CSV table of C-alpha atoms in Angstrom, one decimal:
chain,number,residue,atom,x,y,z
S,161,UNK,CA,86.1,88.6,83.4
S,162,UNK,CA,89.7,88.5,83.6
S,163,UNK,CA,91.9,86.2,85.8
S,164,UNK,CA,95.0,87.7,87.2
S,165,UNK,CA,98.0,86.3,86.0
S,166,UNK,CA,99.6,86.5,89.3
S,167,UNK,CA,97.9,86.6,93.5
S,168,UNK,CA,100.0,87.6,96.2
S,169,UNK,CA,97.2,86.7,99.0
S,170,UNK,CA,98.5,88.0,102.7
S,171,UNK,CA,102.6,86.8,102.2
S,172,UNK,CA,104.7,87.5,105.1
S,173,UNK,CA,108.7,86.3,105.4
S,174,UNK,CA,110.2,85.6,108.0
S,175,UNK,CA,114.1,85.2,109.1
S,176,UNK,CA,115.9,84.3,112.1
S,177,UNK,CA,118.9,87.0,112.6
S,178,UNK,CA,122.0,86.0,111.4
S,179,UNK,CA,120.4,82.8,109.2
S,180,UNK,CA,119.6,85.2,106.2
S,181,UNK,CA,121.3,83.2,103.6
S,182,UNK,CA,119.8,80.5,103.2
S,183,UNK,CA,122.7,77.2,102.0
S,184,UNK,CA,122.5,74.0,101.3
S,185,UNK,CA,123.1,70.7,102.8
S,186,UNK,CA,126.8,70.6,101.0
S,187,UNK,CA,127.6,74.3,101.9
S,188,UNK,CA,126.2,73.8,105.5
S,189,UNK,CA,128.5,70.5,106.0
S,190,UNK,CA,131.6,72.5,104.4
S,191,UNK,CA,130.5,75.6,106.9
S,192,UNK,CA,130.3,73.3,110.1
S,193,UNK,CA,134.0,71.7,109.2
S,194,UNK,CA,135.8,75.0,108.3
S,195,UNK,CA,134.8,76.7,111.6
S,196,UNK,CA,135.5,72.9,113.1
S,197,UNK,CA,139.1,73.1,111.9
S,198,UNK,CA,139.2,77.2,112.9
S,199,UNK,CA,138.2,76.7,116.6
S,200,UNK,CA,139.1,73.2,117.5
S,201,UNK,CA,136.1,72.1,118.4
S,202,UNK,CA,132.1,71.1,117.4
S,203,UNK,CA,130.4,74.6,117.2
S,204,UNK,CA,127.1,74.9,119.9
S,205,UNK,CA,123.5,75.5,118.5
S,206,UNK,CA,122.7,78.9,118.1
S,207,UNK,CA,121.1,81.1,121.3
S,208,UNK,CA,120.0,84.0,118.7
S,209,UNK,CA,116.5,83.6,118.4
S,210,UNK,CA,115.2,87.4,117.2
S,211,UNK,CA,113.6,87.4,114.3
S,212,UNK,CA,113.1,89.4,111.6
S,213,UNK,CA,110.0,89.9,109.0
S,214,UNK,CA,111.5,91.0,105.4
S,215,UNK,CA,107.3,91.7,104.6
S,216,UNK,CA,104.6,91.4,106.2
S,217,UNK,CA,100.7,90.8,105.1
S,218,UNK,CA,101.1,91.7,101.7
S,219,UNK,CA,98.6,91.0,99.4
S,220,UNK,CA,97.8,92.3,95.6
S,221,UNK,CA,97.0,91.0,92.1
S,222,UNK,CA,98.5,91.7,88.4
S,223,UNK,CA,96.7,91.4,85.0
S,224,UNK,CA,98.4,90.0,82.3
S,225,UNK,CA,100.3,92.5,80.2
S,226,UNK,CA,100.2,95.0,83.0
S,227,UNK,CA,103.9,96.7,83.9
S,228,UNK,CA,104.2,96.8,87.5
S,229,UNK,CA,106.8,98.8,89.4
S,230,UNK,CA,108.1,98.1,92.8
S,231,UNK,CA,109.8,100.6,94.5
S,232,UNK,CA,111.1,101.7,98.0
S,233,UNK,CA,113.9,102.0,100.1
S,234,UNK,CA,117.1,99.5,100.8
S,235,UNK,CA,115.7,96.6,102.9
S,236,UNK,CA,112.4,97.4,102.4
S,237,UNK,CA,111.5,94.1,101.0
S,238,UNK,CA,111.0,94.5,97.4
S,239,UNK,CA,114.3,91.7,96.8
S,240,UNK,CA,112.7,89.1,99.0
S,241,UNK,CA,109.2,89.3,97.4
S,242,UNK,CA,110.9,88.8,93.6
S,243,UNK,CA,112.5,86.0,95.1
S,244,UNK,CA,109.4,84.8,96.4
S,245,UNK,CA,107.3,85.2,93.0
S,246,UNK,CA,110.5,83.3,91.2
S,247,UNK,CA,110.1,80.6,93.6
S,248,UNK,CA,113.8,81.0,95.0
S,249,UNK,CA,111.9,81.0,98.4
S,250,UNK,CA,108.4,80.3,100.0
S,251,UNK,CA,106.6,82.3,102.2
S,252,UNK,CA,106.5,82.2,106.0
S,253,UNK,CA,102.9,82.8,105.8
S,254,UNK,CA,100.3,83.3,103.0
S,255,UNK,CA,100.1,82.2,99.4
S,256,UNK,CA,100.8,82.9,95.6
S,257,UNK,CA,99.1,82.1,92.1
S,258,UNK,CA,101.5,82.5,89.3
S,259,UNK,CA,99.7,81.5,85.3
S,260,UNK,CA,102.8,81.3,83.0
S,261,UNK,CA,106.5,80.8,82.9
S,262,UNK,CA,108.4,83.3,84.5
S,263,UNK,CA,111.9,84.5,83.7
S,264,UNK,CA,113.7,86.3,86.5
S,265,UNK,CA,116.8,88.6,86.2
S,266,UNK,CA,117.7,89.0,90.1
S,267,UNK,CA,121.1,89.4,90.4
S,268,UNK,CA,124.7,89.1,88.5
S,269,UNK,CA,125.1,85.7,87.2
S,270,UNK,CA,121.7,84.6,88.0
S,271,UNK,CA,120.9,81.7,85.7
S,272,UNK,CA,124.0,81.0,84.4
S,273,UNK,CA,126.5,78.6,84.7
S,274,UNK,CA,130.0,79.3,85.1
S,275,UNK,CA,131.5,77.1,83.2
S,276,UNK,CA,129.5,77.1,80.3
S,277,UNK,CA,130.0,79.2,77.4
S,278,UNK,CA,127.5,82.0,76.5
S,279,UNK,CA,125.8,80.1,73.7
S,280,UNK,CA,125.4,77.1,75.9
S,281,UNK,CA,123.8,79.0,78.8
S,282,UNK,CA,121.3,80.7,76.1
S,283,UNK,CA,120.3,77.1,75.6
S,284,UNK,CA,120.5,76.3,79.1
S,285,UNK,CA,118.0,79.0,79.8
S,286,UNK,CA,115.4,78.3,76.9
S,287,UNK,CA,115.2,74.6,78.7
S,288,UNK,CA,114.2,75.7,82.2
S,289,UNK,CA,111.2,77.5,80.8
S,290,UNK,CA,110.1,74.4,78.3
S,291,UNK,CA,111.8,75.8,75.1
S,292,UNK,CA,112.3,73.1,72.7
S,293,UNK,CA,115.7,73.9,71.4
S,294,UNK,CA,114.7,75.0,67.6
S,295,UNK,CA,112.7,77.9,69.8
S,296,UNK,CA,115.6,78.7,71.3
S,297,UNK,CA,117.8,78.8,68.0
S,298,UNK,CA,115.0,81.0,66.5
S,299,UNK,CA,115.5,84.1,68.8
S,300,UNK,CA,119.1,83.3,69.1
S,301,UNK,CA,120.2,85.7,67.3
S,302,UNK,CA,117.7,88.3,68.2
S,303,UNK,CA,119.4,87.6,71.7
S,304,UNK,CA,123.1,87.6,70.6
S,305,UNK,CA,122.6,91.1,68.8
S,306,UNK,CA,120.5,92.8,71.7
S,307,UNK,CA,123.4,91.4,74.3
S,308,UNK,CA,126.6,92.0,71.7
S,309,UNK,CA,128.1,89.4,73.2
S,310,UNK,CA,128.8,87.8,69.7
S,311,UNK,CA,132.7,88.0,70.5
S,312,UNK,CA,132.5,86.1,73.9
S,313,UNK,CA,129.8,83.2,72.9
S,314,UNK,CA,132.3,80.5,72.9
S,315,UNK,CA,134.2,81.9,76.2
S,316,UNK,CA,133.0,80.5,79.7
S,317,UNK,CA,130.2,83.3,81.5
S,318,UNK,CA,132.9,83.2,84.5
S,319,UNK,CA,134.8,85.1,82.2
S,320,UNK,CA,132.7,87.6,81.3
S,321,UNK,CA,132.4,91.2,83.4
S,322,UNK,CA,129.2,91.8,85.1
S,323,UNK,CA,128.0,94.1,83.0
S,324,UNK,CA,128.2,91.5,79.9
S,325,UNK,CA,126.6,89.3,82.3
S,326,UNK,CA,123.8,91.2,82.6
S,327,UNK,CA,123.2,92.2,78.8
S,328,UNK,CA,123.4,88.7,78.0
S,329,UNK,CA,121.2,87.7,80.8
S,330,UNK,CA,118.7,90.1,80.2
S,331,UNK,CA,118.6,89.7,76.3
S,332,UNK,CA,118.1,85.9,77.0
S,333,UNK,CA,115.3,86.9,79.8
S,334,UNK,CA,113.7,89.2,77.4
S,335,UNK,CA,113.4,87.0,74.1
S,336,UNK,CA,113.1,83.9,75.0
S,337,UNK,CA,109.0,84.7,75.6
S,338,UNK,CA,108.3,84.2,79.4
S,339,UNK,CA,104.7,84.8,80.6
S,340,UNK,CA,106.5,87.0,83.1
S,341,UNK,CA,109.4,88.8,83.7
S,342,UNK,CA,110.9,90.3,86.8
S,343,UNK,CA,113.7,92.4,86.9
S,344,UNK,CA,115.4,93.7,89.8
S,345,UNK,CA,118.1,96.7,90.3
S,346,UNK,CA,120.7,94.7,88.6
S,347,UNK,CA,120.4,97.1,85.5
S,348,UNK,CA,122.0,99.5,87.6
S,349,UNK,CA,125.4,97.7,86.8
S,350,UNK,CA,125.3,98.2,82.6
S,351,UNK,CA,126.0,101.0,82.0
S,352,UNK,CA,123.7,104.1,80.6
S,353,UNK,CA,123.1,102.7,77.2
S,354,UNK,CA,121.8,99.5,78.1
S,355,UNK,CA,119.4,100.6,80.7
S,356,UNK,CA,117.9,102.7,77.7
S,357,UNK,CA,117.7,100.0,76.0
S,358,UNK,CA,116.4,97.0,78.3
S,359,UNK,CA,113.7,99.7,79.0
S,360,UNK,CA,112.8,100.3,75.8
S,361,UNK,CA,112.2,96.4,75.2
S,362,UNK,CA,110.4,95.5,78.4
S,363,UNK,CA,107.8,98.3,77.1
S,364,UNK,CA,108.1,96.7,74.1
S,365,UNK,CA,107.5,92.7,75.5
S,366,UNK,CA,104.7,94.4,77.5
S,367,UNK,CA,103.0,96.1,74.6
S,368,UNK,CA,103.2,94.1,71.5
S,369,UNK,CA,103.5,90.8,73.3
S,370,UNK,CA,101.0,91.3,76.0
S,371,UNK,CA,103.7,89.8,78.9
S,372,UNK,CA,103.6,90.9,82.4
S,373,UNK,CA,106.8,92.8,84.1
S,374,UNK,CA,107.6,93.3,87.1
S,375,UNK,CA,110.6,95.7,88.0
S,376,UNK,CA,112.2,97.5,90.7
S,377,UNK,CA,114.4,100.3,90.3
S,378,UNK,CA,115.4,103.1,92.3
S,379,UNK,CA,115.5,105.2,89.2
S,380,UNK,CA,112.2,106.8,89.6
S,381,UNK,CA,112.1,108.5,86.2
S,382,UNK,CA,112.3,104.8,84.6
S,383,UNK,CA,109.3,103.8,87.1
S,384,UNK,CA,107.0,106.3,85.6
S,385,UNK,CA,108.2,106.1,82.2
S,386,UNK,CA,107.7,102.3,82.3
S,387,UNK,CA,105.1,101.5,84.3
S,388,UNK,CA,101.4,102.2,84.5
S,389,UNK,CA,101.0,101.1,88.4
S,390,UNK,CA,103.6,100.9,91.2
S,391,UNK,CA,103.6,99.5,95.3
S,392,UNK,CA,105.7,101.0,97.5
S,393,UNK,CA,107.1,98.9,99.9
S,394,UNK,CA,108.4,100.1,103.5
S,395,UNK,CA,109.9,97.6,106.2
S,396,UNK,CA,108.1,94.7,104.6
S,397,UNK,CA,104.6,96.2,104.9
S,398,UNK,CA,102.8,97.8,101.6
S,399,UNK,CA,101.9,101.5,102.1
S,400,UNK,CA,100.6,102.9,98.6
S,401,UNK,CA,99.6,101.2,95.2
S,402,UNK,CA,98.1,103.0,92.5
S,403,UNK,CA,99.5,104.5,89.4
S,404,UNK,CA,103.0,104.9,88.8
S,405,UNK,CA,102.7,108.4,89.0
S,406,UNK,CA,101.0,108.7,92.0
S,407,UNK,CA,103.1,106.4,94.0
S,408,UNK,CA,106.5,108.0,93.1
S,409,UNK,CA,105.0,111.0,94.6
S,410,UNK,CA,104.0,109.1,97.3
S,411,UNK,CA,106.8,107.6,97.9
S,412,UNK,CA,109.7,110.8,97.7
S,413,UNK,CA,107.4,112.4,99.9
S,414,UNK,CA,106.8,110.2,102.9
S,415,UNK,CA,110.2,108.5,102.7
S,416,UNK,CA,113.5,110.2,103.9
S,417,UNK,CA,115.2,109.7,100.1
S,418,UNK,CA,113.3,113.0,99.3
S,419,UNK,CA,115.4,115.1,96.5
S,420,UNK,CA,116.8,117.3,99.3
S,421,UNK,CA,120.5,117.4,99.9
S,422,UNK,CA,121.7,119.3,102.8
S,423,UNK,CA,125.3,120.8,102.0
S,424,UNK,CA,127.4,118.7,105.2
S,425,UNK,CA,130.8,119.8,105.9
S,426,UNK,CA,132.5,116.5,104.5
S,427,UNK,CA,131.7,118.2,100.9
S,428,UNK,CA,134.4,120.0,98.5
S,429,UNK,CA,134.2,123.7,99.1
S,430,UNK,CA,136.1,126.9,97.9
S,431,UNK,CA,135.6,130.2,98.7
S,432,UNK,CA,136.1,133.1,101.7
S,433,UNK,CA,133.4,131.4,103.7
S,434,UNK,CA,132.0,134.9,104.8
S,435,UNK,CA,128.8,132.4,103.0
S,436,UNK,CA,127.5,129.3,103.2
S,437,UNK,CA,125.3,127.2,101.0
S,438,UNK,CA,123.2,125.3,103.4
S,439,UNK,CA,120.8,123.1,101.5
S,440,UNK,CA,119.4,122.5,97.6
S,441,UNK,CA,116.3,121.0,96.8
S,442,UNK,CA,115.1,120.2,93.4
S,443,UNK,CA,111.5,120.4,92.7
S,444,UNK,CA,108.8,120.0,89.8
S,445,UNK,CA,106.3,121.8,88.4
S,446,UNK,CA,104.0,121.1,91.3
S,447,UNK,CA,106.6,121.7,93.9
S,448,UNK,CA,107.0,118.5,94.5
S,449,UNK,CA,110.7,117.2,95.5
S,450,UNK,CA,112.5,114.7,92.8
S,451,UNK,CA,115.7,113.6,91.6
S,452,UNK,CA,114.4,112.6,87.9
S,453,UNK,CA,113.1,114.4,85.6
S,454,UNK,CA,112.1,114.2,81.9
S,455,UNK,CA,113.2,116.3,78.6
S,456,UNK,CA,111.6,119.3,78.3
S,457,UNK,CA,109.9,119.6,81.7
S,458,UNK,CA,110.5,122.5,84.0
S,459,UNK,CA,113.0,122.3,86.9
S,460,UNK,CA,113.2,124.0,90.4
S,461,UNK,CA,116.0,124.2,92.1
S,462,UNK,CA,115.7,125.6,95.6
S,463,UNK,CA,117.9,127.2,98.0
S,464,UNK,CA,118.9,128.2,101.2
S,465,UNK,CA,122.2,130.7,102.3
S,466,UNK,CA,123.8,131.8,105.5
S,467,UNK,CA,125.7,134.9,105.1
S,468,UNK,CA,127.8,135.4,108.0
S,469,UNK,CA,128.9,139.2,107.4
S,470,UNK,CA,127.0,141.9,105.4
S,471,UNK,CA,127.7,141.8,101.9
S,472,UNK,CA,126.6,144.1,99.0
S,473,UNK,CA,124.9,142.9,95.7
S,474,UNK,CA,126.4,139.6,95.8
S,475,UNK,CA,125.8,137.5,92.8
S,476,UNK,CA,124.1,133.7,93.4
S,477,UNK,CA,124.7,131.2,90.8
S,478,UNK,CA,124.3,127.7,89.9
S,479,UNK,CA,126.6,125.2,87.7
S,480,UNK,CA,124.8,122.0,86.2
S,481,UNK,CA,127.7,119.5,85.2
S,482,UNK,CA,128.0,116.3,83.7
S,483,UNK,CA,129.2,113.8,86.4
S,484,UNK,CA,132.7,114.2,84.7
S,485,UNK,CA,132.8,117.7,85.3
S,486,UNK,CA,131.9,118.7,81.6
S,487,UNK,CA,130.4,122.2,82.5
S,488,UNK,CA,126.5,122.4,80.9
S,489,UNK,CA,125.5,125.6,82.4
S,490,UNK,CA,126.4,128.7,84.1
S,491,UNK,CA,123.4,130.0,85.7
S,492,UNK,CA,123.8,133.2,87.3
S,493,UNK,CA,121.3,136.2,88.9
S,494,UNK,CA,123.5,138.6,87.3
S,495,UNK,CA,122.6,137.8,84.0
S,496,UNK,CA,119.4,138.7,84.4
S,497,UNK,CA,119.8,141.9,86.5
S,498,UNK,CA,119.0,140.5,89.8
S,499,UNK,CA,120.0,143.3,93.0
S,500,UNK,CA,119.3,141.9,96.1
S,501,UNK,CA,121.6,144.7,98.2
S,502,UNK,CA,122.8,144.5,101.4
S,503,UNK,CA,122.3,140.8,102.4
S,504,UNK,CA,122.9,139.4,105.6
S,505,UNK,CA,121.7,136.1,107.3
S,506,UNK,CA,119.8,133.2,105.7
S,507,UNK,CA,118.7,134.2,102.3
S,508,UNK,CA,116.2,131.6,100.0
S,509,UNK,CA,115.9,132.0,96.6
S,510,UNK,CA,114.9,129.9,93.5
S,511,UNK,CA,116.3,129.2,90.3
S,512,UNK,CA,113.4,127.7,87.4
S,513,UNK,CA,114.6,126.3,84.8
S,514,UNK,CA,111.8,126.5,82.2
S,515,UNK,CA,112.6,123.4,80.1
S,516,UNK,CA,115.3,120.9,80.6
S,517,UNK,CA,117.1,121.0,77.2
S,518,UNK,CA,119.6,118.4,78.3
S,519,UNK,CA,119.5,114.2,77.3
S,520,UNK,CA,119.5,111.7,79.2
S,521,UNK,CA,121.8,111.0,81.6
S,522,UNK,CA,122.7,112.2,85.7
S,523,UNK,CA,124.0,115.9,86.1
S,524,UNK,CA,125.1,117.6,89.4
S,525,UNK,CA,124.3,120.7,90.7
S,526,UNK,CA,126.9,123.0,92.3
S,527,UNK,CA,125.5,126.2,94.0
S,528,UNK,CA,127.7,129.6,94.7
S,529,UNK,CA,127.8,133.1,96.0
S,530,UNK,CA,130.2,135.6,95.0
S,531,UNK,CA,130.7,139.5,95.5
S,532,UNK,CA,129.3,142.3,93.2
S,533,UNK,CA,132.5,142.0,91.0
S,534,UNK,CA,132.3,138.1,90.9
S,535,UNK,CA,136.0,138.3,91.4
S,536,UNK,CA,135.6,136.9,95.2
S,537,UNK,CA,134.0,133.6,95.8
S,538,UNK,CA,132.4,133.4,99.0
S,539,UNK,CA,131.1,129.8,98.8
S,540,UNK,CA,131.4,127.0,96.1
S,541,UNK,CA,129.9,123.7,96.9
S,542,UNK,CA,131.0,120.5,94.6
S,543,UNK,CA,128.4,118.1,93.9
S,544,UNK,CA,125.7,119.5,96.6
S,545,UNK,CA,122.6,117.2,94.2
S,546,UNK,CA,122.4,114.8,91.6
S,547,UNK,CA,119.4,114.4,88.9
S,548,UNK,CA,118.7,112.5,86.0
S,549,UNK,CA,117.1,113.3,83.0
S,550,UNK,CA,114.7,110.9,81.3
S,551,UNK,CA,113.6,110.9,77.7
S,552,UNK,CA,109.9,110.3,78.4
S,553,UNK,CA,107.2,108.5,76.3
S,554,UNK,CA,105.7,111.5,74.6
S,555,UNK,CA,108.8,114.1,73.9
S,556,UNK,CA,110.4,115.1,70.6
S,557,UNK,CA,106.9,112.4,68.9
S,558,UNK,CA,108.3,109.4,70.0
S,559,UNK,CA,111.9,109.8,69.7
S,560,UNK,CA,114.4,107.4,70.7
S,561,UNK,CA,116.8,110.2,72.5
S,562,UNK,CA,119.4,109.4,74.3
S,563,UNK,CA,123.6,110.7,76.1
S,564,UNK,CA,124.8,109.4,72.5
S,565,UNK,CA,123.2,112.4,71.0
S,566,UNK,CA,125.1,114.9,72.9
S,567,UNK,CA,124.4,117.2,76.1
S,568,UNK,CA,121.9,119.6,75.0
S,569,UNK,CA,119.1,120.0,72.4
S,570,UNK,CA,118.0,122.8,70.9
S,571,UNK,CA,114.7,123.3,70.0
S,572,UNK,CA,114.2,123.6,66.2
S,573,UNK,CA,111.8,124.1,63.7
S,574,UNK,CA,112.5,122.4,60.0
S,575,UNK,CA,110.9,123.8,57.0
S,576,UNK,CA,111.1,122.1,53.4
S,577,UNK,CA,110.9,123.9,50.2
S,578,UNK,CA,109.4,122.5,46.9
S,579,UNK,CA,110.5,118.9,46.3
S,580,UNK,CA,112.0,118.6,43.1
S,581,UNK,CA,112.3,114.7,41.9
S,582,UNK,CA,116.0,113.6,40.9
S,583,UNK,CA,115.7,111.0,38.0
S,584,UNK,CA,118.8,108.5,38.3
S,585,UNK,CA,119.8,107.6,34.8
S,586,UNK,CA,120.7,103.8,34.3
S,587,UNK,CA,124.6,102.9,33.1
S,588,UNK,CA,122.7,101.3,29.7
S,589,UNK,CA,120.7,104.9,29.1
C-alpha cells in the first residue's frame, strides 16, 4: 500500500485583524520606533481582538506523482495553505506530513537574494534543499537555458524585472529535483510564453520524474489541462475535491466568478441606443458557463437584448478580438440568412461556434445590433467577455501549439506522393 507523500489532517489558521503580516523581531523594533518618532509617544497595546480564520478544518492527502490543483476565489485560502505546506507558517490547529524536499515558487523574488547574482542564487537554492554543489552545476544549464537569463547571470536578482524573476525562479524550482513542488499564481506575471512553457514541464516533472505538484491558478483551462484532481477552496473551508474536471465545474457554477458578464454602463459603447446589449454568457458543450476553453472544442456564446423601439430585420453580430484589437472574426446572422422581423423588447439568441480554430491565448468578445442595412449601429459593446483558449493534451496528436503560431488554424489534410530517394554524391565521386 502506498503512503501519501503529503497529510493535511484537520488544519485551521487563524489571524488576529490587522496582525496579518507576520515580521520579525528586527522589523517589529524598527515598526515600534518609526511610529515612536511619528506620534511622539510609546504606542498602546492593541484593543482589536476579531479574528479571522484564513481555513478552517481542512483535511486531505496526495500520492506521490499526483498533480494537484487548487483553485477558488481571492481570499479563499489557497495562499495561506501553500505557505503552510512550505513551512513559511504553522497551523493554528491541526497537523501535516510532508516525505520529501519541497521547492516552493510563492511569490516574486521568493528564494532569492537581492544582492546576489543569478548564478549565485541558483547555487543558493540547490543548498536549501541538500544539493551538493556538483548536483547543482549538473542541471545548471538545463536551468539557465529554460530561464534565458544567460545575459543577466552575473547581475544582482534586485536588478532583474519580475518576470525574469520568475523564469529563473521557476527554472531553478523545476530542475533542481524537489520531491514536491508548489506553485502559486505567480505565473500569472510572465508573460504567455512562459506559462506554456512552465506548464508543459510541471507535466513533465510529474510524468517522467514521478514528483508531486501542487498549483493554483485561476486559469481554469491550465487546471484541467494539468491536473488529474483539484480542491476548491471557499472562505477557508473545503467544499469539493475530485477530479480536475469535475471541480472546475463545480467551482464556476457555485461561485459568483461564473463566465457571465453583464454589459454595466461604465463600458465603451457606440451606437443610436434604440438597443442594448444586456448580458453575454459563454458556455460549453454541456451548457455549462466557462471562460477557457481548448482548441477545437465548440463555443456558446449567449445573449440577451433590450430593444427599446420596434425595429425591422435588424442584424445581430458578434466580433472575437485579440486583446489588442486585432479583429479574428466577424460573426454575423446575416450571413447566414437569419430574419427575425419586427423585434421589440428583450430578445435571446445564441451564437455556436462549432470548433474554436483559434491558438492559444485570451480573446474578447464584443456583441452588436444593427438595422436591416447594417448602415446604423444601434449598440456596440467593447470588451463585454474575455476567454482563453487552451491547447489541450490530446489536440492536433500531441502538438506543442501555441500564440507564436499565429491566430487561427486551419484544419488540413496532408497527402504524400511516391518517395523518390535523392542520392547525394560525395566531392571525391
Amino acid at each position: 500500500m502506498s503512503r501519501a507523500i503529503i497529510e493535511v489532517e484537520a488544519i485551521s489558521k487563524r489571524y488576529k485583524l490587522g496582525q496579518f503580516d507576520a515580521r520579525t523581531l528586527r522589523e517589529e523594533l524598527e515598526h515600534f520606533f518609526q511610529r515612536l518618532r511619528r506620534n511622539g509617544r510609546a504606542p498602546g497595546p492593541s484593543t482589536g481582538r476579531e479574528e479571522f480564520w484564513a481555513l478552517k478544518d481542512l483535511s486531505f492527502s496526495v500520492e506521490a506523482g499526483e498533480v494537484v490543483g487548487i483553485i477558488g476565489r481571492n481570499g479563499a485560502g489557497k495562499s495561506t495553505l501553500l505557505k503552510i505546506l512550505s513551512r513559511i507558517t504553522e497551523p493554528t490547529q491541526g497537523q501535516i506530513r510532508i516525505r520529501g524536499r519541497v521547492a516552493s515558487l510563492l511569490e516574486v523574488g521568493t528564494g532569492f537574494h537581492p544582492d546576489l547574482t543569478g548564478r549565485d542564487n541558483i547555487y543558493l537554492n540547490g543548498t536549501f534543499l541538500g544539493m551538493t554543489k556538483a548536483e547543482v552545476k549538473a542541471k545548471f544549464d538545463e536551468i539557465v537555458a529554460f530561464a534565458e537569463t544567460e545575459p543577466f547571470l552575473d547581475t544582482p536578482v534586485k536588478r532583474y524585472s519580475s518576470g525574469m524573476q520568475v523564469r529563473l525562479a521557476f527554472a531553478v524550482a523545476a530542475h533542481l529535483q524537489p520531491d514536491i513542488l508548489i506553485v502559486d499564481e505567480v505565473l500569472a506575471v510572465g508573460d504567455v510564453f512562459f506559462q506554456e512553457k512552465c506548464i508543459g514541464k510541471m507535466s513533465e516533472v510529474s510524468r517522467s520524474g514521478g514528483r508531486t505538484v501542487l498549483f493554483v491558478s485561476h486559469d481554469m483551462g491550465a487546471i484541467q489541462s494539468l491536473c488529474g484532481s483539484a480542491i476548491v477552496l471557499e472562505k477557508g473551508y473545503k467544499t469539493f475535491e475530485g477530479s480536475a474536471e469535475a471541480a472546475v465545474r463545480f467551482y464556476l457554477r457555485k461561485s459568483n466568478c461564473r463566465a457571465e458578464t453583464l454589459v454595466l454602463d461604465d463600458c465603451v459603447r457606440t451606437g443610436t441606443g434604440q438597443a442594448r446589449v444586456l448580458s453575454v454568457v459563454l458556455e460549453d458543450e454541456a451548457g455549462t458557463p466557462k471562460t477557457h476553453f481548448r482548441m477545437g472544442e465548440p463555443l456558446n456564446i449567449v445573449l440577451r437584448t433590450h430593444f427599446a423601439t420596434v425595429v425591422q430585420n435588424p442584424i445581430f453580430g458578434v466580433n472575437i478580438v485579440t486583446e489588442a484589437g486585432l479583429l479574428v472574426a466577424d460573426c454575423r446572422s446575416s450571413h447566414y440568412g437569419v430574419n427575425i422581423g419586427t423585434t421589440v423588447g428583450t430578445v435571446e439568441y445564441r451564437v455556436r461556434i462549432e470548433s474554436l480554430s483559434l491558438y492559444p491565448r485570451t480573446y474578447v468578445v464584443e456583441p452588436w445590433v444593427t438595422d436591416a442595412s447594417c448602415l446604423s449601429t444601434l449598440d456596440w459593446v467593447r470588451g463585454a467577455a474575455t476567454f482563453r483558449v487552451t491547447s489541450g493534451p490530446n489536440f492536433l496528436a500531441g502538438a506543442n501549439v501555441n500564440a507564436k503560431h499565429g491566430i487561427s488554424f486551419i484544419p488540413t489534410s496532408w497527402t504524400f506522393g511516391q518517395a523518390f530517394p535523392v542520392r547525394c554524391s560525395r566531392g571525391d565521386d
